[in-house]
mmCIF file of C-alpha atoms in Angstrom:
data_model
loop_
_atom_site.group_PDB
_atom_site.id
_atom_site.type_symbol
_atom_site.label_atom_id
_atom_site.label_comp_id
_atom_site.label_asym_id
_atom_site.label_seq_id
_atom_site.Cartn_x
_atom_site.Cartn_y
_atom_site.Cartn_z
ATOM 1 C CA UNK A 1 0.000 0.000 0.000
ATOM 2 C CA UNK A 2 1.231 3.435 -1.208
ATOM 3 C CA UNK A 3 2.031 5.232 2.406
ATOM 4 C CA UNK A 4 0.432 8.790 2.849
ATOM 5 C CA UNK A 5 2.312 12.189 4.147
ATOM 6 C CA UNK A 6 0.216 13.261 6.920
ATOM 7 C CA UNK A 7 -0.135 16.617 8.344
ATOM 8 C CA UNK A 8 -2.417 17.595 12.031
ATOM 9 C CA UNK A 9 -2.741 21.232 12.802
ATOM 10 C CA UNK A 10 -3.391 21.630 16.515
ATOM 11 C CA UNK A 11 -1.854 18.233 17.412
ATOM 12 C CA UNK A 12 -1.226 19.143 21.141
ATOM 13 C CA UNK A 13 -4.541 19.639 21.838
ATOM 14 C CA UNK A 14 -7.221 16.738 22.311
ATOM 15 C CA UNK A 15 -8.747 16.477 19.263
ATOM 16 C CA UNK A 16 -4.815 16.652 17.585
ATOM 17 C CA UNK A 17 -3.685 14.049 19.826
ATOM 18 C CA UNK A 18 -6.861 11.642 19.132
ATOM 19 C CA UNK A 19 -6.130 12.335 15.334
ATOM 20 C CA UNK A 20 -2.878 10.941 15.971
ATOM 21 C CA UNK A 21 -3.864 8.781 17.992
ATOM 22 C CA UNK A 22 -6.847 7.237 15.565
ATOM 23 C CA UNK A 23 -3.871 6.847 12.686
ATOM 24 C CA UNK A 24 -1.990 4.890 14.564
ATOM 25 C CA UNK A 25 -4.684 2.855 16.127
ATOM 26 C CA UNK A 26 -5.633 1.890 12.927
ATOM 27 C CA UNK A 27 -2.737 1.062 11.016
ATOM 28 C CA UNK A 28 -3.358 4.076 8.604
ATOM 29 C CA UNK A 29 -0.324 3.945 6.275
ATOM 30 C CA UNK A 30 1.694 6.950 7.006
ATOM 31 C CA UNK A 31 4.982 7.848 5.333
ATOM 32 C CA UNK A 32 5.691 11.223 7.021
ATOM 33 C CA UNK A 33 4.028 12.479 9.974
ATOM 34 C CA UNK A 34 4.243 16.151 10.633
ATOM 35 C CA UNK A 35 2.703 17.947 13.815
ATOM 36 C CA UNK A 36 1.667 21.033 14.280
ATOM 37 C CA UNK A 37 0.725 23.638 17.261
ATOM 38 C CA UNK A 38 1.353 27.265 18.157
ATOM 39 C CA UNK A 39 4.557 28.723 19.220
ATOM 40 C CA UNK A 40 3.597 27.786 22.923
ATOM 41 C CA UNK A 41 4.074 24.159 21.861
ATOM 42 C CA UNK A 42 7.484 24.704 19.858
ATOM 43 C CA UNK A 43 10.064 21.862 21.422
ATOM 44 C CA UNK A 44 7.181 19.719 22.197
ATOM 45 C CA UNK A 45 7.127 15.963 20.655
ATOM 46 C CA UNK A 46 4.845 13.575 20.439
ATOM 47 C CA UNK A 47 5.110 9.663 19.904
ATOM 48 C CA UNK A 48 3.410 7.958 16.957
ATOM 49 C CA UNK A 49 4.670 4.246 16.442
ATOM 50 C CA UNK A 50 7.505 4.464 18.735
ATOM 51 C CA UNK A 51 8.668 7.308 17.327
ATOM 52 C CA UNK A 52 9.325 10.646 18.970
ATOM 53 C CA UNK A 53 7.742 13.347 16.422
ATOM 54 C CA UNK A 54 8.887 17.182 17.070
ATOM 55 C CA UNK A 55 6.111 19.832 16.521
ATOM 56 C CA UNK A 56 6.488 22.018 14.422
ATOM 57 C CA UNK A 57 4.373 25.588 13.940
ATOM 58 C CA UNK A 58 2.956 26.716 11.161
ATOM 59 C CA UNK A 59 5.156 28.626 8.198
ATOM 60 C CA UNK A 60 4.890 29.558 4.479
ATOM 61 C CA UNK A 61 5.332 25.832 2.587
ATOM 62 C CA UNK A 62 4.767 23.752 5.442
ATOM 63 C CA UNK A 63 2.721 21.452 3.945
ATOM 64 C CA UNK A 64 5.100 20.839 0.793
ATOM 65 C CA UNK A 65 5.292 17.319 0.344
ATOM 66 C CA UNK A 66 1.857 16.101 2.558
ATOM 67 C CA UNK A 67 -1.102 14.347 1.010
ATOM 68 C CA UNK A 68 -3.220 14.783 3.396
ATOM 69 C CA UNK A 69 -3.625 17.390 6.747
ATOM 70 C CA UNK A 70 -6.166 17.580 9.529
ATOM 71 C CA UNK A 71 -6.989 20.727 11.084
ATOM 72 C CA UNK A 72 -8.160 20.531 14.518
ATOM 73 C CA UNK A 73 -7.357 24.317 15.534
ATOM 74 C CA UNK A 74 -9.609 27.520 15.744
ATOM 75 C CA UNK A 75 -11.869 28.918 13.283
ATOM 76 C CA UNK A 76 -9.330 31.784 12.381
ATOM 77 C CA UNK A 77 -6.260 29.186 11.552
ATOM 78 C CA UNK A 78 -7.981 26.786 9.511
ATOM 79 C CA UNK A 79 -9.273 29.505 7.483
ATOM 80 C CA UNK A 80 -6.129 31.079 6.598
ATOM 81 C CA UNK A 81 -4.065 27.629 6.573
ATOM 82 C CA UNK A 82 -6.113 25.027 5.127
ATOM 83 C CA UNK A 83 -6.379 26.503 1.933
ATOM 84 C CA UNK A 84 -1.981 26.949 1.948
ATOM 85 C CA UNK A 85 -2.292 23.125 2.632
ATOM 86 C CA UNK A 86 -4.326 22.629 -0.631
ATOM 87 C CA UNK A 87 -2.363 25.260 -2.468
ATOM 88 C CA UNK A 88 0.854 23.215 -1.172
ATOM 89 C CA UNK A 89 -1.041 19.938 -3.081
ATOM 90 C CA UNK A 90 -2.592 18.563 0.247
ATOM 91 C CA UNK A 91 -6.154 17.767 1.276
ATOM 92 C CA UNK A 92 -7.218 19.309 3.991
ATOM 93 C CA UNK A 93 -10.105 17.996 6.029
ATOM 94 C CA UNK A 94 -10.802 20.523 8.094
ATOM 95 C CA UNK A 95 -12.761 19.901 11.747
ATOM 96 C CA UNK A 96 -13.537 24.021 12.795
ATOM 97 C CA UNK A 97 -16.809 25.952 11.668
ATOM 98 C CA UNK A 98 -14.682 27.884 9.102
ATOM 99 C CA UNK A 99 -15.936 26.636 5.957
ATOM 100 C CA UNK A 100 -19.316 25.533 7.349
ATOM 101 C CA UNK A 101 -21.017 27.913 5.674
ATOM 102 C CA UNK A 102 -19.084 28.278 2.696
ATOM 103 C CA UNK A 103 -20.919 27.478 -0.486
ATOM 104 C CA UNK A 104 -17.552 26.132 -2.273
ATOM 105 C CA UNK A 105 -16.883 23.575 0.205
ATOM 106 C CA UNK A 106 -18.896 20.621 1.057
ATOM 107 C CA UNK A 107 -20.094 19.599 4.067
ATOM 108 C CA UNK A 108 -19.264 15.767 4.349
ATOM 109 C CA UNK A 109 -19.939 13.020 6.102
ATOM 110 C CA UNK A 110 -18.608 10.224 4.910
ATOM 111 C CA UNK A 111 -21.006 7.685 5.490
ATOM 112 C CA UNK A 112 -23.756 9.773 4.221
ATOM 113 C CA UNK A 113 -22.266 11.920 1.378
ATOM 114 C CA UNK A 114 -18.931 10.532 0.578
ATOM 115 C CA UNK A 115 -19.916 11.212 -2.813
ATOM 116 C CA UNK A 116 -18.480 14.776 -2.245
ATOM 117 C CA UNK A 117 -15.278 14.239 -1.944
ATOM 118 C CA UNK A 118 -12.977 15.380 -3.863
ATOM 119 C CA UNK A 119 -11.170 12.811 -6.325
ATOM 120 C CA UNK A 120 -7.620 11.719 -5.935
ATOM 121 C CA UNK A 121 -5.257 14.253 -7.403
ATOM 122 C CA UNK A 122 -7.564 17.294 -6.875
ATOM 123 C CA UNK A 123 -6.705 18.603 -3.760
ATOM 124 C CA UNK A 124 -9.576 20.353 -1.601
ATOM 125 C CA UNK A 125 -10.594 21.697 1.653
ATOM 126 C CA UNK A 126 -12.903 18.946 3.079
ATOM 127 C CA UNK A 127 -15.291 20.417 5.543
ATOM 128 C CA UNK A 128 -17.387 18.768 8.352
ATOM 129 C CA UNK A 129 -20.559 19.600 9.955
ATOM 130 C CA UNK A 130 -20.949 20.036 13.887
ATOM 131 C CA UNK A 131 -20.827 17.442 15.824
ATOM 132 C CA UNK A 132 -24.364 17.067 17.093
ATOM 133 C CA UNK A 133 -24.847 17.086 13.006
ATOM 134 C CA UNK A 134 -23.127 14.572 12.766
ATOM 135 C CA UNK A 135 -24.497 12.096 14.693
ATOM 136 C CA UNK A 136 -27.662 13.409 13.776
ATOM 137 C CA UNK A 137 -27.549 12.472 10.089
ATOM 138 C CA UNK A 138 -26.056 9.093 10.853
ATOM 139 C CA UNK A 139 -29.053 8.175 12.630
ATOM 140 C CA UNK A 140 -32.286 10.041 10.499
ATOM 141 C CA UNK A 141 -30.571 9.517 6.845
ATOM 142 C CA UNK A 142 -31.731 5.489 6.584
ATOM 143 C CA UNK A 143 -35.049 6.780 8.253
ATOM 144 C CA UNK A 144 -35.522 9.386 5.133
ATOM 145 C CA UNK A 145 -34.782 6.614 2.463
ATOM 146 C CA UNK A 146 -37.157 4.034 4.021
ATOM 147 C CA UNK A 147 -40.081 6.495 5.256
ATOM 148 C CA UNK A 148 -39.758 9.040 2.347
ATOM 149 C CA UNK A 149 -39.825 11.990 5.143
ATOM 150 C CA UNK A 150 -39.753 15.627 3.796
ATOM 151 C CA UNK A 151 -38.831 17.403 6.277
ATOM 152 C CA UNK A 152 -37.268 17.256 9.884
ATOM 153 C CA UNK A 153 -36.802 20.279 12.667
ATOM 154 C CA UNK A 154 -34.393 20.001 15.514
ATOM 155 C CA UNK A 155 -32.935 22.104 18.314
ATOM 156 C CA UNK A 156 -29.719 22.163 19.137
ATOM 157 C CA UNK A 157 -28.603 23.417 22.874
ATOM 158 C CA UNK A 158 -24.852 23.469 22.994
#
């Protein structure tokens, strides 16, 4: 299997670290494995398959060379990064609100719309909805296609 140059924005936070993590967890095949975080973070490392990685932060052509990066930072660096990470030939699958409501960029779901995303080779920010979204579509989405419902309203406290 072809290994994959993988990129995570935000990797000391939670969400970063279950990124990481969920790739090695799961075998994912990973060539390179660069992590990212703010300056605060800068001489940090984290371990992925015995491996001690060194974070990095963010810089013009930082991405040169990835396939694939996952932002799991604030609204504010997504927006301005993730599309660098496409320009530097990377997806970027981006888990903030900052494309959300973006008509360019689809909102996907993998088990649901998968459809959406981009092909191999075409580079993209890959957007995905909130959470409670999420699991909300997972669960009413075979409930459309066998009941033929029209229309559904929910509230959302967060």
């Amino acid at each position: 299997m072809n290994k994959i140059n993988v990129g995570v924005v935000g990797a000391t936070g939670v969400v970063g670290e279950t990124f990481i993590q969920l790739l090695e967890e799961r075998d994912f095949p990973v060539g390179e494995l660069r992590l990212f975080a703010s300056q605060n973070s800068l001489g940090q490392v984290r371990e992925f398959n015995g491996v001690d990685v060194a974070i990095q932060i963010l810089s013009d052509g930082c991405f040169k060379g990835l396939d694939l990066v996952f932002f799991s930072s604030g609204d504010d660096i997504s927006g301005e990064w993730a599309p660098k990470a496409v320009t530097d030939g990377a997806f970027a699958v981006d888990n903030s609100a900052a494309f959300r409501m973006n008509p360019e960029v689809h909102l996907v779901v993998p088990e649901i719309n998968g459809d959406l995303l981009p092909k191999p080779g075409h580079p993209a920010v890959i957007a995905n909805p909130n959470c409670s979204t999420i699991q909300l579509v997972m669960a009413v989405e075979p409930l459309l296609k066998k009941y033929g419902v029209k229309a559904i309203r929910v509230a959302s406290y967060q």
